[in-house]
Short mmCIF file of N, CA and C in Angstrom, two decimals:
data_model
loop_
_atom_site.label_atom_id
_atom_site.label_comp_id
_atom_site.label_asym_id
_atom_site.label_seq_id
_atom_site.Cartn_x
_atom_site.Cartn_y
_atom_site.Cartn_z
N MET S 26 0.70 -1.17 -0.04
CA MET S 26 0.08 0.03 -0.18
C MET S 26 0.89 0.76 0.05
N SER S 27 0.79 1.93 -0.96
CA SER S 27 1.24 3.44 -0.87
C SER S 27 0.58 4.17 0.21
N ILE S 28 1.67 5.08 0.73
CA ILE S 28 0.84 6.13 1.76
C ILE S 28 1.77 7.10 1.71
N TYR S 29 1.76 8.55 2.27
CA TYR S 29 1.94 9.63 2.26
C TYR S 29 1.56 10.17 3.28
N TYR S 30 2.18 11.24 4.01
CA TYR S 30 1.88 11.99 5.45
C TYR S 30 2.29 13.75 4.66
N ASP S 31 1.72 14.29 6.20
CA ASP S 31 1.61 15.37 5.91
C ASP S 31 3.55 16.15 5.91
N ASP S 32 3.55 17.17 5.59
CA ASP S 32 5.22 17.86 5.37
C ASP S 32 5.14 18.18 7.03
N ALA S 33 4.27 19.15 7.62
CA ALA S 33 4.51 19.74 8.45
C ALA S 33 4.04 19.49 9.82
N TRP S 34 4.44 19.36 11.43
CA TRP S 34 4.32 18.92 12.04
C TRP S 34 2.97 19.94 13.03
N LEU S 35 2.07 19.58 13.03
CA LEU S 35 0.79 20.27 13.43
C LEU S 35 0.49 20.63 14.81
N PRO S 36 0.27 21.70 15.60
CA PRO S 36 0.39 21.37 17.08
C PRO S 36 -1.06 20.93 17.46
N SER S 37 -0.86 20.28 18.29
CA SER S 37 -2.09 19.70 19.48
C SER S 37 -2.62 20.60 20.67
N LEU S 38 -3.63 20.80 20.96
CA LEU S 38 -4.09 21.11 22.36
C LEU S 38 -3.27 20.72 23.59
N ASP S 39 -2.64 19.21 23.56
CA ASP S 39 -2.43 18.68 24.10
C ASP S 39 -0.72 19.04 24.51
N GLY S 40 -0.29 19.78 23.85
CA GLY S 40 1.21 19.67 23.88
C GLY S 40 2.08 19.11 23.14
N THR S 41 1.21 18.09 21.98
CA THR S 41 1.91 17.11 21.36
C THR S 41 2.05 17.93 19.58
N HIS S 42 2.64 17.20 19.04
CA HIS S 42 2.38 17.66 17.76
C HIS S 42 2.46 16.31 16.35
N THR S 43 1.50 16.51 15.71
CA THR S 43 0.72 15.18 14.97
C THR S 43 0.89 15.46 13.27
N LYS S 44 1.15 14.42 12.95
CA LYS S 44 1.21 14.26 11.20
C LYS S 44 0.05 13.20 10.54
N ARG S 45 -0.45 13.42 9.90
CA ARG S 45 -1.87 12.73 9.35
C ARG S 45 -0.77 11.86 8.32
N VAL S 46 -1.39 10.63 8.42
CA VAL S 46 -0.92 9.45 7.28
C VAL S 46 -2.41 9.36 6.38
N TYR S 47 -1.98 8.98 5.49
CA TYR S 47 -3.26 8.90 3.97
C TYR S 47 -2.42 7.69 3.39
N ARG S 48 -3.84 7.04 2.49
CA ARG S 48 -3.50 6.32 1.30
C ARG S 48 -3.11 6.81 0.45
N HIS S 49 -2.19 6.59 -0.58
CA HIS S 49 -1.99 7.33 -1.82
C HIS S 49 -3.35 7.14 -2.51
N GLY S 50 -3.72 8.30 -3.18
CA GLY S 50 -5.03 8.77 -4.17
C GLY S 50 -5.89 8.89 -3.41
N THR S 51 -6.03 9.15 -2.25
CA THR S 51 -6.83 9.65 -1.73
C THR S 51 -6.57 10.85 -0.35
N ALA S 52 -7.67 11.68 -0.02
CA ALA S 52 -7.45 12.73 0.85
C ALA S 52 -8.09 12.44 2.08
N ILE S 53 -8.32 11.34 2.09
CA ILE S 53 -8.91 10.79 3.58
C ILE S 53 -7.84 10.01 4.56
N ALA S 54 -7.60 10.75 6.12
CA ALA S 54 -6.56 10.29 6.54
C ALA S 54 -7.18 8.76 6.95
N ILE S 55 -5.85 7.80 7.33
CA ILE S 55 -6.10 6.53 7.60
C ILE S 55 -5.21 6.23 8.74
N GLY S 56 -4.75 7.50 9.49
CA GLY S 56 -4.18 7.69 10.74
C GLY S 56 -3.41 8.92 11.11
N ARG S 57 -2.98 9.08 12.30
CA ARG S 57 -1.47 9.87 12.62
C ARG S 57 -0.81 9.21 13.50
N VAL S 58 0.24 10.33 13.44
CA VAL S 58 1.55 10.12 14.40
C VAL S 58 1.36 10.92 15.18
N ARG S 59 1.86 10.83 16.49
CA ARG S 59 2.03 12.21 17.55
C ARG S 59 3.13 11.97 17.75
N LEU S 60 3.73 13.20 18.04
CA LEU S 60 5.29 13.37 18.52
C LEU S 60 5.28 13.90 20.06
N TRP S 61 6.04 13.15 20.92
CA TRP S 61 5.82 13.53 22.65
C TRP S 61 7.37 13.78 22.81
N GLN S 62 7.67 15.23 23.53
CA GLN S 62 8.85 15.48 23.77
C GLN S 62 8.99 15.75 25.47
N THR S 63 10.19 15.53 26.21
CA THR S 63 10.25 15.75 27.40
C THR S 63 11.77 16.12 27.82
N CYS S 64 11.83 17.46 28.27
CA CYS S 64 13.15 18.10 28.83
C CYS S 64 13.20 18.30 30.11
N ASP S 65 14.09 17.41 30.45
CA ASP S 65 14.52 17.44 31.69
C ASP S 65 15.16 18.48 32.20
N GLU S 66 15.71 19.49 32.92
CA GLU S 66 16.20 20.87 33.31
C GLU S 66 17.79 20.19 32.97
N GLY S 67 18.58 21.12 32.25
CA GLY S 67 19.58 20.64 32.03
C GLY S 67 20.01 19.64 30.91
N GLU S 68 19.05 18.90 30.67
CA GLU S 68 19.36 17.52 29.53
C GLU S 68 18.67 17.79 28.93
N LEU S 69 18.84 16.56 27.78
CA LEU S 69 19.16 16.60 26.72
C LEU S 69 17.27 16.54 26.01
N THR S 70 16.78 17.21 25.13
CA THR S 70 14.96 16.74 25.12
C THR S 70 14.98 15.09 24.32
N HIS S 71 14.03 14.60 25.04
CA HIS S 71 13.87 13.05 24.84
C HIS S 71 12.56 12.86 23.83
N GLU S 72 12.49 12.29 22.68
CA GLU S 72 11.11 12.29 21.58
C GLU S 72 10.71 10.57 21.62
N TRP S 73 9.71 10.68 21.52
CA TRP S 73 9.13 9.30 21.03
C TRP S 73 7.60 9.43 20.27
N PHE S 74 7.43 8.33 19.54
CA PHE S 74 5.89 8.91 18.58
C PHE S 74 5.20 7.78 18.98
N THR S 75 3.63 8.15 18.68
CA THR S 75 2.67 7.13 19.38
C THR S 75 1.83 7.06 17.62
N ALA S 76 1.36 6.12 17.41
CA ALA S 76 0.09 5.85 16.35
C ALA S 76 -1.02 5.69 16.99
N GLU S 77 -2.04 6.04 15.97
CA GLU S 77 -3.43 6.17 15.79
C GLU S 77 -4.41 5.99 14.85
N ARG S 78 -5.37 5.28 14.85
CA ARG S 78 -5.87 4.98 13.24
C ARG S 78 -6.84 5.49 13.51
N TRP S 79 -7.75 6.08 11.71
CA TRP S 79 -8.76 6.69 11.84
C TRP S 79 -9.84 5.71 12.20
N GLU S 80 -11.24 5.54 12.90
CA GLU S 80 -12.04 4.88 12.98
C GLU S 80 -13.23 4.85 13.41
N ALA S 81 -14.43 5.24 12.74
CA ALA S 81 -15.52 5.58 12.83
C ALA S 81 -15.58 7.30 13.10
N GLY S 82 -14.82 7.79 12.52
CA GLY S 82 -15.09 9.47 12.81
C GLY S 82 -14.18 9.78 13.70
N ARG S 83 -13.58 9.17 14.65
CA ARG S 83 -12.25 9.38 15.60
C ARG S 83 -10.70 8.85 15.60
N TYR S 84 -10.17 9.16 16.26
CA TYR S 84 -8.76 8.47 16.19
C TYR S 84 -8.49 7.71 17.58
N VAL S 85 -8.07 6.20 16.79
CA VAL S 85 -7.89 5.37 18.15
C VAL S 85 -6.59 4.89 18.20
N PRO S 86 -6.09 5.38 19.55
CA PRO S 86 -4.67 5.00 19.91
C PRO S 86 -4.10 3.05 19.63
N ILE S 87 -3.06 3.25 18.84
CA ILE S 87 -2.47 1.91 18.85
C ILE S 87 -1.69 1.46 19.92
N GLN S 88 -1.53 0.67 20.30
CA GLN S 88 -0.62 0.57 21.39
C GLN S 88 0.86 0.58 21.19
N GLY S 89 1.44 1.22 22.27
CA GLY S 89 2.89 0.68 21.67
C GLY S 89 3.78 2.44 21.56
N GLU S 90 5.13 2.48 22.24
CA GLU S 90 5.59 3.88 21.82
C GLU S 90 6.89 3.37 20.69
N HIS S 91 7.39 4.28 20.01
CA HIS S 91 8.22 3.93 18.94
C HIS S 91 9.42 5.35 18.95
N ALA S 92 10.64 4.68 18.58
CA ALA S 92 11.46 5.84 18.62
C ALA S 92 12.01 6.80 17.33
N ASP S 93 11.06 6.34 16.27
CA ASP S 93 11.73 6.57 15.01
C ASP S 93 9.84 6.63 14.41
N PHE S 94 10.16 8.18 13.33
CA PHE S 94 8.61 8.30 12.86
C PHE S 94 8.11 7.33 12.15
N LEU S 95 9.02 6.70 11.35
CA LEU S 95 8.83 6.00 10.08
C LEU S 95 8.09 4.96 10.68
N GLU S 96 8.88 4.14 11.55
CA GLU S 96 8.44 2.84 12.78
C GLU S 96 6.86 2.96 12.92
N ALA S 97 6.43 4.54 13.38
CA ALA S 97 5.29 4.49 13.62
C ALA S 97 4.17 4.90 12.65
N VAL S 98 4.63 5.04 11.85
CA VAL S 98 3.95 4.95 10.32
C VAL S 98 3.31 3.61 9.93
N GLU S 99 4.33 2.87 9.81
CA GLU S 99 4.35 1.39 9.70
C GLU S 99 3.81 0.73 10.58
N ARG S 100 3.26 1.17 11.74
CA ARG S 100 2.40 0.45 12.82
C ARG S 100 0.95 0.81 12.11
N ILE S 101 0.68 2.02 11.91
CA ILE S 101 -0.63 2.48 11.11
C ILE S 101 -1.09 1.60 10.14
N VAL S 102 0.10 1.42 9.05
CA VAL S 102 -0.40 0.26 8.28
C VAL S 102 -0.32 -1.00 8.54
N LEU S 103 0.49 -1.46 9.36
CA LEU S 103 0.02 -2.95 9.55
C LEU S 103 -1.47 -3.16 10.47
N ASP S 104 -1.60 -2.00 11.20
CA ASP S 104 -2.71 -1.84 11.96
C ASP S 104 -4.03 -1.84 11.17
N LEU S 105 -4.10 -1.28 10.16
CA LEU S 105 -4.95 -0.98 9.28
C LEU S 105 -5.18 -2.55 8.39
N ALA S 106 -4.34 -3.22 8.06
CA ALA S 106 -4.07 -4.45 7.46
C ALA S 106 -5.00 -5.53 8.33
N THR S 107 -5.17 -5.52 9.63
CA THR S 107 -5.54 -6.45 10.19
C THR S 107 -7.20 -5.66 11.15
N HIS S 108 -7.56 -5.04 10.51
CA HIS S 108 -8.97 -4.32 10.73
C HIS S 108 -9.43 -4.28 9.57
#
């Protein structure tokens, strides 16, 4: 399945940033990836990603955290294949 995703990270009300994921040839989102960040005082910023699938008019979290954006995108595609 060919997919694409937003170019820019969009800010969310909860402080995360998101990119929507689409099936190629459609403008309907199949899911989104959230970017989470924490920064301890005097420490480096820690980042991780979570995946959510679009189902019945809302985003449904897919269990697990990912160290890489593309890994989270792959999780959406795999989850879509099983639902």
